[in-house]
Coordinates of C-alpha atoms and ligand atoms in Angstrom, one line a residue:
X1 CA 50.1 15.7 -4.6
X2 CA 48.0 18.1 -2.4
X3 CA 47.0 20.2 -5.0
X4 CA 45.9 17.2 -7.3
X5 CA 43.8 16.4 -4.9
X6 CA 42.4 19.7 -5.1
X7 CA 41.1 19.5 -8.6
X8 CA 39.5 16.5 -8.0
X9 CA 35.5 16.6 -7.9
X10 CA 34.2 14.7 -5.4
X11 CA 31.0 13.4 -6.1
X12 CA 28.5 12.1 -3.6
X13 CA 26.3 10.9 -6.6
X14 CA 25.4 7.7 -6.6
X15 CA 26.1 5.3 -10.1
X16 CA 23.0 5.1 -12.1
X17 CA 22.0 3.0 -14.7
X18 CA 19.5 4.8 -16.9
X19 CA 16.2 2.6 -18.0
X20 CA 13.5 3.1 -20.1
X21 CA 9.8 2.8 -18.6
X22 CA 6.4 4.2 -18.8
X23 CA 5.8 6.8 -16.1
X24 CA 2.3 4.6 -15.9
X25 CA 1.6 2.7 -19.2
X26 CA 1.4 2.7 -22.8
X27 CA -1.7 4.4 -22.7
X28 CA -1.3 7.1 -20.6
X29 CA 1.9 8.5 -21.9
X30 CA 5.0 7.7 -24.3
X31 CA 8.4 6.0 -22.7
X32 CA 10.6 7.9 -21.3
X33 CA 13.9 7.6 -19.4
X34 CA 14.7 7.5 -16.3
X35 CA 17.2 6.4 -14.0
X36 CA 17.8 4.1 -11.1
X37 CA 21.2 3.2 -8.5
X38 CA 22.9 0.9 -9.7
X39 CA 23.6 -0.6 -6.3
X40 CA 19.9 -1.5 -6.3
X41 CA 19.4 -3.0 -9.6
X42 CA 22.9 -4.1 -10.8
X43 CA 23.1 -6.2 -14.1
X44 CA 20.7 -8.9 -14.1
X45 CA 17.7 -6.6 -12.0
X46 CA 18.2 -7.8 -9.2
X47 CA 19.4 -6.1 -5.7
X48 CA 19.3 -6.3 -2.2
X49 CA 15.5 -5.4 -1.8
X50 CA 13.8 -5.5 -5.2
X51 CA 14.9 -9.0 -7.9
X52 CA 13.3 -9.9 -11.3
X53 CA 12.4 -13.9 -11.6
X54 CA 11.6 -14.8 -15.1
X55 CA 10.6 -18.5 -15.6
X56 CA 9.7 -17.7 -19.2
X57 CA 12.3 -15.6 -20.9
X58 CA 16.1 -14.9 -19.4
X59 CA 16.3 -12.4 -17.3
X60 CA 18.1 -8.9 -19.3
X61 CA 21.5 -7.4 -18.5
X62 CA 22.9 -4.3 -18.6
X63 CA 24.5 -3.0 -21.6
X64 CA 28.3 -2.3 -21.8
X65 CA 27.2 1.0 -20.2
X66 CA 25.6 -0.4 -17.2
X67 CA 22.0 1.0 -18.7
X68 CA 18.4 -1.0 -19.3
X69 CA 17.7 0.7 -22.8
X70 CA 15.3 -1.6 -23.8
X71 CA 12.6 -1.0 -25.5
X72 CA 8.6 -2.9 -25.4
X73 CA 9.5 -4.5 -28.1
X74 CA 11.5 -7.6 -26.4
X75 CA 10.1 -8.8 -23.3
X76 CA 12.9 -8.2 -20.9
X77 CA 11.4 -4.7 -21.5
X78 CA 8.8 -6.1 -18.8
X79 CA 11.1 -6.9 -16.2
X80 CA 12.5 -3.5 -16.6
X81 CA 9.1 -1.7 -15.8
X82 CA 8.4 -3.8 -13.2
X83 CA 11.6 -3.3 -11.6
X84 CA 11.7 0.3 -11.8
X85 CA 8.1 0.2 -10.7
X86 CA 8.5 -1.5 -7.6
X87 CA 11.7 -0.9 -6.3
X88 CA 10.7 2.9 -6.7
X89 CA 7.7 2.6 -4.7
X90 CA 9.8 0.8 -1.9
X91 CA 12.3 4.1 -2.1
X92 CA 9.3 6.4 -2.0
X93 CA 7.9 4.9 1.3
X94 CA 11.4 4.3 2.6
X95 CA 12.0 7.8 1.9
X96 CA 9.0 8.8 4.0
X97 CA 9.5 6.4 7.4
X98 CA 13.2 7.5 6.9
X99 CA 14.4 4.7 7.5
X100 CA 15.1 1.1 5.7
X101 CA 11.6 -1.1 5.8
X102 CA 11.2 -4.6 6.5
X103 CA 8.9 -7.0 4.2
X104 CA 6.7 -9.7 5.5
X105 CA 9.2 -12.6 5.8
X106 CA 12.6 -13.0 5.9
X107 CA 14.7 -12.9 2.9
X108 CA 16.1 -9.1 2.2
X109 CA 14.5 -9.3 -0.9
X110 CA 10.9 -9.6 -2.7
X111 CA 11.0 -11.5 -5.8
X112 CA 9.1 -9.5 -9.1
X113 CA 7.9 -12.0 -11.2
X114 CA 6.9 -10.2 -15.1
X115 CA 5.5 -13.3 -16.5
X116 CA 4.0 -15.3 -14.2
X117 CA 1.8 -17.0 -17.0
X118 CA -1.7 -16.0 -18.9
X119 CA -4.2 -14.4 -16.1
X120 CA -5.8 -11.1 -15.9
X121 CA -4.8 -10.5 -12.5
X122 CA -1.6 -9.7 -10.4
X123 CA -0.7 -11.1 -7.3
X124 CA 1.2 -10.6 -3.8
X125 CA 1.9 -13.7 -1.9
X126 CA 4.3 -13.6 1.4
X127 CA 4.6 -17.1 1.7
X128 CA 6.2 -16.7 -1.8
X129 CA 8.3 -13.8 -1.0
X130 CA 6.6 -11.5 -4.2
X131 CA 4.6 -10.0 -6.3
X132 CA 3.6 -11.9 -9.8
X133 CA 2.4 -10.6 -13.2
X134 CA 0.0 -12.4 -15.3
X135 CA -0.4 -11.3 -19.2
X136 CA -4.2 -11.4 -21.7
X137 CA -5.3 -11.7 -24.9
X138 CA -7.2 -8.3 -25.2
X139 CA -9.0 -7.6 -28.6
X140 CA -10.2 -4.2 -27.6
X141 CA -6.3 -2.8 -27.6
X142 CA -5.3 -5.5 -30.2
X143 CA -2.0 -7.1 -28.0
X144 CA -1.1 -8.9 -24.8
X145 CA -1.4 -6.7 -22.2
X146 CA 1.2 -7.3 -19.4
X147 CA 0.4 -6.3 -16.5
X148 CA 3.6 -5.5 -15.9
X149 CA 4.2 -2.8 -18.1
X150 CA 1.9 -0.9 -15.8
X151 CA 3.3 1.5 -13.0
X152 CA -0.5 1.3 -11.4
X153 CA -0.2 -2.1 -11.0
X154 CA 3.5 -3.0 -9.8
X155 CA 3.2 -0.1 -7.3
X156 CA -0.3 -1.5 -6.0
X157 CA 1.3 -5.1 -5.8
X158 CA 4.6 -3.4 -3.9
X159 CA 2.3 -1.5 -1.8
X160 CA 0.7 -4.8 -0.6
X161 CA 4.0 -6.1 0.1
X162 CA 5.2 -3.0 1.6
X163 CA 1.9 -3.0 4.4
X164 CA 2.4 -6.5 5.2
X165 CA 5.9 -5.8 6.3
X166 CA 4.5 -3.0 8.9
X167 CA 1.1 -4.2 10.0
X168 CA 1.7 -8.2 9.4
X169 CA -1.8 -8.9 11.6
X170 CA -3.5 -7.6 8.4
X171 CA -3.0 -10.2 6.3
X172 CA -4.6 -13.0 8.5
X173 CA -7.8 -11.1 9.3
X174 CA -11.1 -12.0 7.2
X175 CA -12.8 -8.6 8.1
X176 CA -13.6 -6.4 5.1
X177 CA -12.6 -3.2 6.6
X178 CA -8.4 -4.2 7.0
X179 CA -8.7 -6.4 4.1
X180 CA -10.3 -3.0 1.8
X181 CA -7.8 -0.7 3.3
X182 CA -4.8 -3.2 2.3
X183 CA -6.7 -2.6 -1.7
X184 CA -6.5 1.2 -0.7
X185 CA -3.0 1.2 0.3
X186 CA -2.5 -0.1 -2.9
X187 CA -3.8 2.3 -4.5
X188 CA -2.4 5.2 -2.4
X189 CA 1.2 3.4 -3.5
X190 CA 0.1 3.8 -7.2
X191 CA -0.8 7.3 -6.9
X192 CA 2.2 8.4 -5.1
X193 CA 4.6 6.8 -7.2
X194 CA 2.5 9.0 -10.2
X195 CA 3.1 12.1 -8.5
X196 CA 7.2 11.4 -7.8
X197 CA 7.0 11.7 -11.2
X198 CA 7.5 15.4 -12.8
X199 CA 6.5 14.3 -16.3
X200 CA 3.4 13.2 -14.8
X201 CA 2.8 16.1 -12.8
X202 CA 3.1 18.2 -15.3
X203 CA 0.4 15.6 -17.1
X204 CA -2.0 15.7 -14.3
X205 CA -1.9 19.5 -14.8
X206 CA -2.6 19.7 -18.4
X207 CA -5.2 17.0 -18.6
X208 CA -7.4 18.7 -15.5
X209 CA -6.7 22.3 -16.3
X210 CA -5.3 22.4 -12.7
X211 CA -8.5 21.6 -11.5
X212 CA -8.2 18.3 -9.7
X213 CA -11.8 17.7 -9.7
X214 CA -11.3 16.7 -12.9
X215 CA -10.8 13.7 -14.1
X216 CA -7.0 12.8 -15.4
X217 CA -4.1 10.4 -15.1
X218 CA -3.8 10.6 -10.9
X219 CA -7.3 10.4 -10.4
X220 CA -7.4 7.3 -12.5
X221 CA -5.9 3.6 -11.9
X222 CA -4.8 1.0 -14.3
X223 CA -5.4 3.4 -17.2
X224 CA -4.3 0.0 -19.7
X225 CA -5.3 -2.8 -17.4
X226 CA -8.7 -1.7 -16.7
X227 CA -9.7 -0.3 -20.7
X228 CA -8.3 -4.3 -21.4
X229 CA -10.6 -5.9 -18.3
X230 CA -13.7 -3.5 -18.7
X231 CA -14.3 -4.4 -22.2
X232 CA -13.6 -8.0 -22.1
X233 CA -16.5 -8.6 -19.8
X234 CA -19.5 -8.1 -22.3
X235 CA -21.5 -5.1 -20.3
X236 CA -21.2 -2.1 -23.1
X237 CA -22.2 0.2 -20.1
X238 CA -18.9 -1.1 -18.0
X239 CA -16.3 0.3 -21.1
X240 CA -14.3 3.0 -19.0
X241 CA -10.5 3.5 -19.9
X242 CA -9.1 2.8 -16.0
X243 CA -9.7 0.1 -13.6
X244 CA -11.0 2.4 -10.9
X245 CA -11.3 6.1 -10.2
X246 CA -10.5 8.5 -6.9
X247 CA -13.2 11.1 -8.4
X248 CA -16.1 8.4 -7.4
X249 CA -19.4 9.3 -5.0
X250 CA -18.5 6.7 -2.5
X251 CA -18.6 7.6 1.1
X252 CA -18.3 5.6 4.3
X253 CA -20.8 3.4 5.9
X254 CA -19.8 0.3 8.0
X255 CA -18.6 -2.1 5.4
X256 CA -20.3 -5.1 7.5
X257 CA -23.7 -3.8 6.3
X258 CA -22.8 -3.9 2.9
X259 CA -23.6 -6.5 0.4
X260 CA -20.3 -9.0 -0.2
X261 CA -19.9 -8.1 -3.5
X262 CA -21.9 -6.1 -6.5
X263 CA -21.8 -4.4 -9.8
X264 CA -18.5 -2.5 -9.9
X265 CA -20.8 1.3 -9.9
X266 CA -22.3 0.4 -6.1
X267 CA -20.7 0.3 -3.4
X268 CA -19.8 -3.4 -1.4
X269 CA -17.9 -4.7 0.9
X270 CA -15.7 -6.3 -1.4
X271 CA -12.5 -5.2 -0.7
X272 CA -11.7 -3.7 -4.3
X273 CA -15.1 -1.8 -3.7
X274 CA -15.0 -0.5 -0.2
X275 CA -11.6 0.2 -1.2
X276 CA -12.4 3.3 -3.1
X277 CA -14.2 5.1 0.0
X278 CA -9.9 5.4 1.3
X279 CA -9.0 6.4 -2.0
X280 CA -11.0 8.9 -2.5
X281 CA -10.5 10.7 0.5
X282 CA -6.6 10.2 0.0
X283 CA -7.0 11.7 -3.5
X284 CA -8.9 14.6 -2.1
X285 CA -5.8 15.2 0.6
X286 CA -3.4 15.7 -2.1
X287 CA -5.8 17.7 -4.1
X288 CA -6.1 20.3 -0.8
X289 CA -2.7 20.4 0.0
X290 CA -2.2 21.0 -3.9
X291 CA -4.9 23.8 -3.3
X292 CA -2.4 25.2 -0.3
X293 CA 0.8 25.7 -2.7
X294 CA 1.5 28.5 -3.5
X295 CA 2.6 28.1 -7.5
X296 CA 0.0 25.4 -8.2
X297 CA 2.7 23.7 -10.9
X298 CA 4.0 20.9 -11.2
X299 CA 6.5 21.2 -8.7
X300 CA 3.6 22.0 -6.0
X301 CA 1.7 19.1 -7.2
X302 CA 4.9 16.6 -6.5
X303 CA 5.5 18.0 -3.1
X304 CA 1.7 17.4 -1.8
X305 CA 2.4 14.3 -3.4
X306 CA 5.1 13.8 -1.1
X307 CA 3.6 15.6 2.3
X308 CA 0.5 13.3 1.7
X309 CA 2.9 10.3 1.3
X310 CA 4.8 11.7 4.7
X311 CA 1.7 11.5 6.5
X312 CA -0.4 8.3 5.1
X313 CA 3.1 6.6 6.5
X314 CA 3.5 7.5 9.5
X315 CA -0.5 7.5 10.2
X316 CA -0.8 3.9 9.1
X317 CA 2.6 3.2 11.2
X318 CA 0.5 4.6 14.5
X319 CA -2.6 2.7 13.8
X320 CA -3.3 -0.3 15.0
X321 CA -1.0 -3.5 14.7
X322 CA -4.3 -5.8 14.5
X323 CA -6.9 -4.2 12.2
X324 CA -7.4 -1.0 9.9
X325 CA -9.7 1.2 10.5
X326 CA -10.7 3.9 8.4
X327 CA -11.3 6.3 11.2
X328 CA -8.4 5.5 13.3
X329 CA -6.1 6.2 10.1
X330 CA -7.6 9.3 9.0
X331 CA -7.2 10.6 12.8
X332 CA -3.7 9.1 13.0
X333 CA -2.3 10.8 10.1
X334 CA -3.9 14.5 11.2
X335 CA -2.1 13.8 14.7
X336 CA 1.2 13.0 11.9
X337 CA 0.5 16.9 10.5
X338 CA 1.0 18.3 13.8
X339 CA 4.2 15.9 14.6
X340 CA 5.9 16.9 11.1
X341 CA 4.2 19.8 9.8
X342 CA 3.2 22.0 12.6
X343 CA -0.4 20.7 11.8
X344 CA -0.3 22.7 8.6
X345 CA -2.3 20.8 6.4
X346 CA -5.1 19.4 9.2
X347 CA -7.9 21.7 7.7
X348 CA -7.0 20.1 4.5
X349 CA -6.8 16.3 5.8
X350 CA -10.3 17.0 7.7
X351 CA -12.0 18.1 4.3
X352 CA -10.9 15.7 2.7
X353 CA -12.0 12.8 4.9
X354 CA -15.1 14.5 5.5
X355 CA -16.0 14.4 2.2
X356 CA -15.8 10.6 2.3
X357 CA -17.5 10.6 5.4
X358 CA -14.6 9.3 7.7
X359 CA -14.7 10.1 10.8
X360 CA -11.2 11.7 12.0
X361 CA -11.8 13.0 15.4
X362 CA -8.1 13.4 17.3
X363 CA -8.5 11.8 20.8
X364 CA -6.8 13.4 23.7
X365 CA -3.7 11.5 25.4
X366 CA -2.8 11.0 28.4
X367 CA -0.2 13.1 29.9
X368 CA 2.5 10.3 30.1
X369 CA 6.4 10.3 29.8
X370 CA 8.2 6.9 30.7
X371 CA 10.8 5.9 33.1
X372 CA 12.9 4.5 30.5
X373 CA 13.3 3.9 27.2
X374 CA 12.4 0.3 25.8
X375 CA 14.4 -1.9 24.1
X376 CA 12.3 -4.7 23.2
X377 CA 9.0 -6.2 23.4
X378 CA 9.1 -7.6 27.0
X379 CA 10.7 -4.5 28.4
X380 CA 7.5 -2.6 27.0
X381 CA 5.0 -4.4 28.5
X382 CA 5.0 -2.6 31.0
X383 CA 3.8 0.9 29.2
X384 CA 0.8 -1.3 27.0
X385 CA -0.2 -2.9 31.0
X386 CA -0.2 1.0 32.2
X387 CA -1.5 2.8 29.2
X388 CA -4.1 -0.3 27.7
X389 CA -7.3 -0.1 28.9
X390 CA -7.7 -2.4 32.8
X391 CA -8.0 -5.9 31.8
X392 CA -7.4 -6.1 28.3
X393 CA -4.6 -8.4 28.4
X394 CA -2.8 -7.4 25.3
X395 CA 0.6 -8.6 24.9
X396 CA 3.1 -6.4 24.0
X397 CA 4.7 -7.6 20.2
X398 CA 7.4 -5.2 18.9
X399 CA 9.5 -1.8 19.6
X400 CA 10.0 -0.2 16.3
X401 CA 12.2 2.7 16.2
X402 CA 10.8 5.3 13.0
X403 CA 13.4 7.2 11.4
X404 CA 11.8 10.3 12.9
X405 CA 12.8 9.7 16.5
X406 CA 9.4 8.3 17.4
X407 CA 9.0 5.2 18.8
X408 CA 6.2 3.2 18.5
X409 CA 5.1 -0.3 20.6
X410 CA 2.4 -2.3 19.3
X411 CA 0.5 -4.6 21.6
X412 CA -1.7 -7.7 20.7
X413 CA -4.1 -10.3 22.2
X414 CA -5.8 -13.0 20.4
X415 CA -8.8 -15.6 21.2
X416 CA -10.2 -18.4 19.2
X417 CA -13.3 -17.2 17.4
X418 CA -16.1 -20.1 16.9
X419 CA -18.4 -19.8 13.2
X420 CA -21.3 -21.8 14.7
X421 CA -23.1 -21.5 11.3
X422 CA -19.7 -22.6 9.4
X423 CA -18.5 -25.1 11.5
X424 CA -15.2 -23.7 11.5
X425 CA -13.0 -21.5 14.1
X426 CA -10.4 -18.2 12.9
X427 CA -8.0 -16.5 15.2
X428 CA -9.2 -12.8 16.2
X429 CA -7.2 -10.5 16.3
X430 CA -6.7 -7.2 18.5
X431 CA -4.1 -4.5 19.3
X432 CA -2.6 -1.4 20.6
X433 CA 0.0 0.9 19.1
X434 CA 1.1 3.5 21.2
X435 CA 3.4 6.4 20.2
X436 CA 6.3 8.0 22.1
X437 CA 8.6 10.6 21.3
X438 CA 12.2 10.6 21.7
X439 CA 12.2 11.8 25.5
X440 CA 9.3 9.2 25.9
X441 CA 6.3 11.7 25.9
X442 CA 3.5 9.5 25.3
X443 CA 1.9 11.0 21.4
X444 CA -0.4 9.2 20.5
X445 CA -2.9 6.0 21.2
X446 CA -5.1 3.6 19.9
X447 CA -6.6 0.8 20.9
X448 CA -9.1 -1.6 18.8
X449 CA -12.7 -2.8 20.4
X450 CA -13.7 -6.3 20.3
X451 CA -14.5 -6.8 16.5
X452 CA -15.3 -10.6 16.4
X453 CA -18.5 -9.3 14.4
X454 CA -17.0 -8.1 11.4
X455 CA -14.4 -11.2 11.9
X456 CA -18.0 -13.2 11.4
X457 CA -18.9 -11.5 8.3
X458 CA -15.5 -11.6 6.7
X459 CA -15.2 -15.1 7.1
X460 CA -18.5 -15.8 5.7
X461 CA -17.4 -13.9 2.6
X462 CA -14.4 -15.7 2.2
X463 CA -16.0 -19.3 2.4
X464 CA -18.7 -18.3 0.1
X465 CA -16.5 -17.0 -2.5
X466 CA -15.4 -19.7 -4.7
X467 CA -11.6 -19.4 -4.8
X468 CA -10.4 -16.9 -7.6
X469 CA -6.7 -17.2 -7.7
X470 CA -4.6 -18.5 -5.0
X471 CA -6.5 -19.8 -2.0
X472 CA -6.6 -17.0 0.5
X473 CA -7.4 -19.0 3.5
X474 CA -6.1 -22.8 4.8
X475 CA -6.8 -25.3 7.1
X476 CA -4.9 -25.6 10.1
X477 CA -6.4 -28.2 12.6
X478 CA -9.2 -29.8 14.4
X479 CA -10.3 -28.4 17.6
X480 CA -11.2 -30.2 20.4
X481 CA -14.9 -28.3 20.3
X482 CA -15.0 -30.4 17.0
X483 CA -14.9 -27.1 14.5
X484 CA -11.6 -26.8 12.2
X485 CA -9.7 -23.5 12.4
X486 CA -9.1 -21.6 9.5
X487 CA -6.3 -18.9 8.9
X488 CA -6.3 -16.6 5.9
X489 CA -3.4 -16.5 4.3
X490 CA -1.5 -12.9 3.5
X491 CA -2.5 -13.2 -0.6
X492 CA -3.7 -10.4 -1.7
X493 CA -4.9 -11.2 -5.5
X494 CA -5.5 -8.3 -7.6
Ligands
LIG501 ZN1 -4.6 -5.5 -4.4

């Protein structure tokens, strides 16, 4: 008996079902296969984090094999890709907080919905628990597009869903700055889940020459998607082959003095616009870690893919529960170097978010340890009263262990914010997160400033824009100073 046992392999291998996908979309590359646990997407696509709805076709099951071999030509092909897309990008950020992530709202797991009727648009909703695919008519590539069958777009959907579960305060802020960086973390989402890729590596490689100021399939979104919308919309001089591009000229200026929208080549504070001053500086990060490897293949390329991802989540963790800020981000993820990496690739993060003109200065802490380590939110107000600034009564909201060993407490406080030239009222917004170590050395701080002006402006966007999509903002109530309070919604179309 014993030494049966002794032949036997052990494997700690997990059971995977193989799938076919596009490592980003039809037009960027060929299929290829690739390969999922079976524990997260068991028969029907569906498992404990990540499930396909279909309303329009039934949903595919595995073959006798337990596999997804299934090519474009059905459409249970889309709920594959989709799948695949998102739950990956969920592993990749899970991978980098090391530990399991929570979404927005209660259920265990987001719903992926492939065809969610005609629309050239995408959505997240967390009052509907998911992310939904529309499908066009486009004559420039001569099919549908599904928006669904591109990597770029599920992972910028799952991205959304993946920030509102750890800075949930984003969603119901107006202000163009948190609601540009939720489009940014989209995109960061998309561009990570290219570079877990080795195929796409390899493609990055050959299409810039190694030269990442170049122009290729990382520096470039929604390859399909954006060809399809581009040249639908009449304006010969708007025909590019992607949706947006990380090699753009735009640099940061306070989004509030910005017009609310404009042509797609100036910068606005629109959030898809202002969006691209993050993305660019995020692109340039990898592309300077790249520059630090020392092959410069593939291989390189994927693991400044995943330092970059290491510290954009564990930077956007320490920033601020209430609002994102540019700034506050970039500094929080060069104070994430030093924590992981010894502070290795700071020169690298600093270029790069100089050259988009964000600020990252580190500030100094505190020296403080505490007494003891807290277990929830009204055990740690005690650190946000003695580490907030005197007087500004933020309410401690959550104890969140990272997988790390940090610890992190986030603080809020909130006032009713009157639109005099609206007629209307919005909740504002502001918080602390501070950072602790695992003997309770205090790491890092911040703090937001009053911000009720860019709360102003946001709003005013937002009820000038005629809706596009799902509503982004409701109606709550009357106030008793006669104005109705408003609440945006966490929807983040697009
Ligand atoms: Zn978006």
């Amino acid at each position: 008996m014993s030494s049966y046992t002794a032949q036997v392999k052990i494997s700690n291998a997990p059971p995977m079902a193989r799938v076919y996908t596009y490592a980003q979309d039809s037009q960027v590359g060929p299929l290829v296969e690739d390969s999922v646990e079976v524990s997260k997407i068991g028969r029907r696509l569906e498992g404990p984090r990540v499930g396909i709805w279909d309303q329009e076709v039934m949903k595919a099951s595995a073959d006798s094999n337990g596999d997804f071999l299934i090519k474009p030509d059905r459409r249970q092909f889309d709920q594959v890709q989709a799948f695949v897309s998102s739950q990956k990008t969920l592993d990749l950020f899970e991978a980098y907080a090391q530990r399991s992530l929570p979404w927005a709202f209660d259920n265990e797991t987001l719903g992926v919905g492939p065809h969610a009727g005609e629309g050239v648009n995408a959505y997240y909703q967390r009052f509907a628990e998911s992310v939904s695919f529309y499908y066009f008519d486009s004559k420039a590539l001569g099919k549908q597009v599904q928006t669904a069958q591109s990597a770029d777009v599920v992972s910028h959907e799952t991205g959304h869903a993946i920030l509102d579960g750890l800075k949930p305060e984003y969603g119901h802020t107006f202000e163009r700055e948190t609601k540009a960086f939720h489009e940014a973390f989209g995109d960061c989402a998309a561009m990570l889940l290219t570079l877990s890729r080795p195929v796409n590596c390899q493609h990055i490689l050959d299409q810039s020459g190694g030269d990442l100021s170049h122009e290729n399939c990382l520096s470039r979104l929604g390859e399909e998607f954006g060809t399809a919308v581009r040249r639908l919309n009449n304006n010969p001089a708007d025909d590019r082959d992607y949706l947006r591009t990380h090699l753009n000229p735009f640099t940061y200026v306070d989004p509030n003095t910005l017009p609310s929208d404009g042509p797609r080549d100036e910068l606005s504070g629109e959030s898809h616009s202002f969006c691209q001053v993050w993305s660019r500086a995020f692109y340039q990060a990898v592309a300077g870690i790249f520059a630090q490897q020392p092959g410069r293949d593939a291989a390189d390329l994927q693991r400044s893919g995943e330092i970059v991802g290491h510290l954009f989540t564990l930077g956007t963790q320490m920033a601020s529960p209430a609002r994102a800020r540019y700034a506050q981000v970039a500094s929080a993820m060069v104070r994430a170097d030093r924590l992981l990496y010894d502070g290795q690739h700071s020169q690298a993060l600093q270029q790069a978010f100089a050259s988009a003109n964000i600020a990252c200065d580190l500030e100094e802490v505190p020296d403080f340890t505490w007494q003891q380590r807290p277990t929830n939110a009204s055990e740690a107000q005690t650190l946000v009263d003695q580490l907030a600034p005197q007087g500004s009564g933020f309410v401690a909201q959550r104890v969140i262990q990272d997988g790390h060993g940090f610890t992190l407490v986030d603080g809020l406080r909130k006032e009713t914010l009157r639109h005099q030239q609206h007629g209307v009222s919005s909740e504002v917004a502001e918080g602390i997160t501070l950072t602790f170590d695992g003997n309770g050395r205090l790491l890092h701080r911040v703090y937001d400033q009053p911000s009720q002006d860019s709360e102003r402006v946001g709003l005013g966007d937002e009820l000038r824009r005629l809706p596009n999509g799902p509503a982004s903002w409701q109606a709550v109530r009357n106030l008793a100073d006669g104005t109705l309070l408003v609440a945006r919604l966490p929807v983040f179309v697009d």
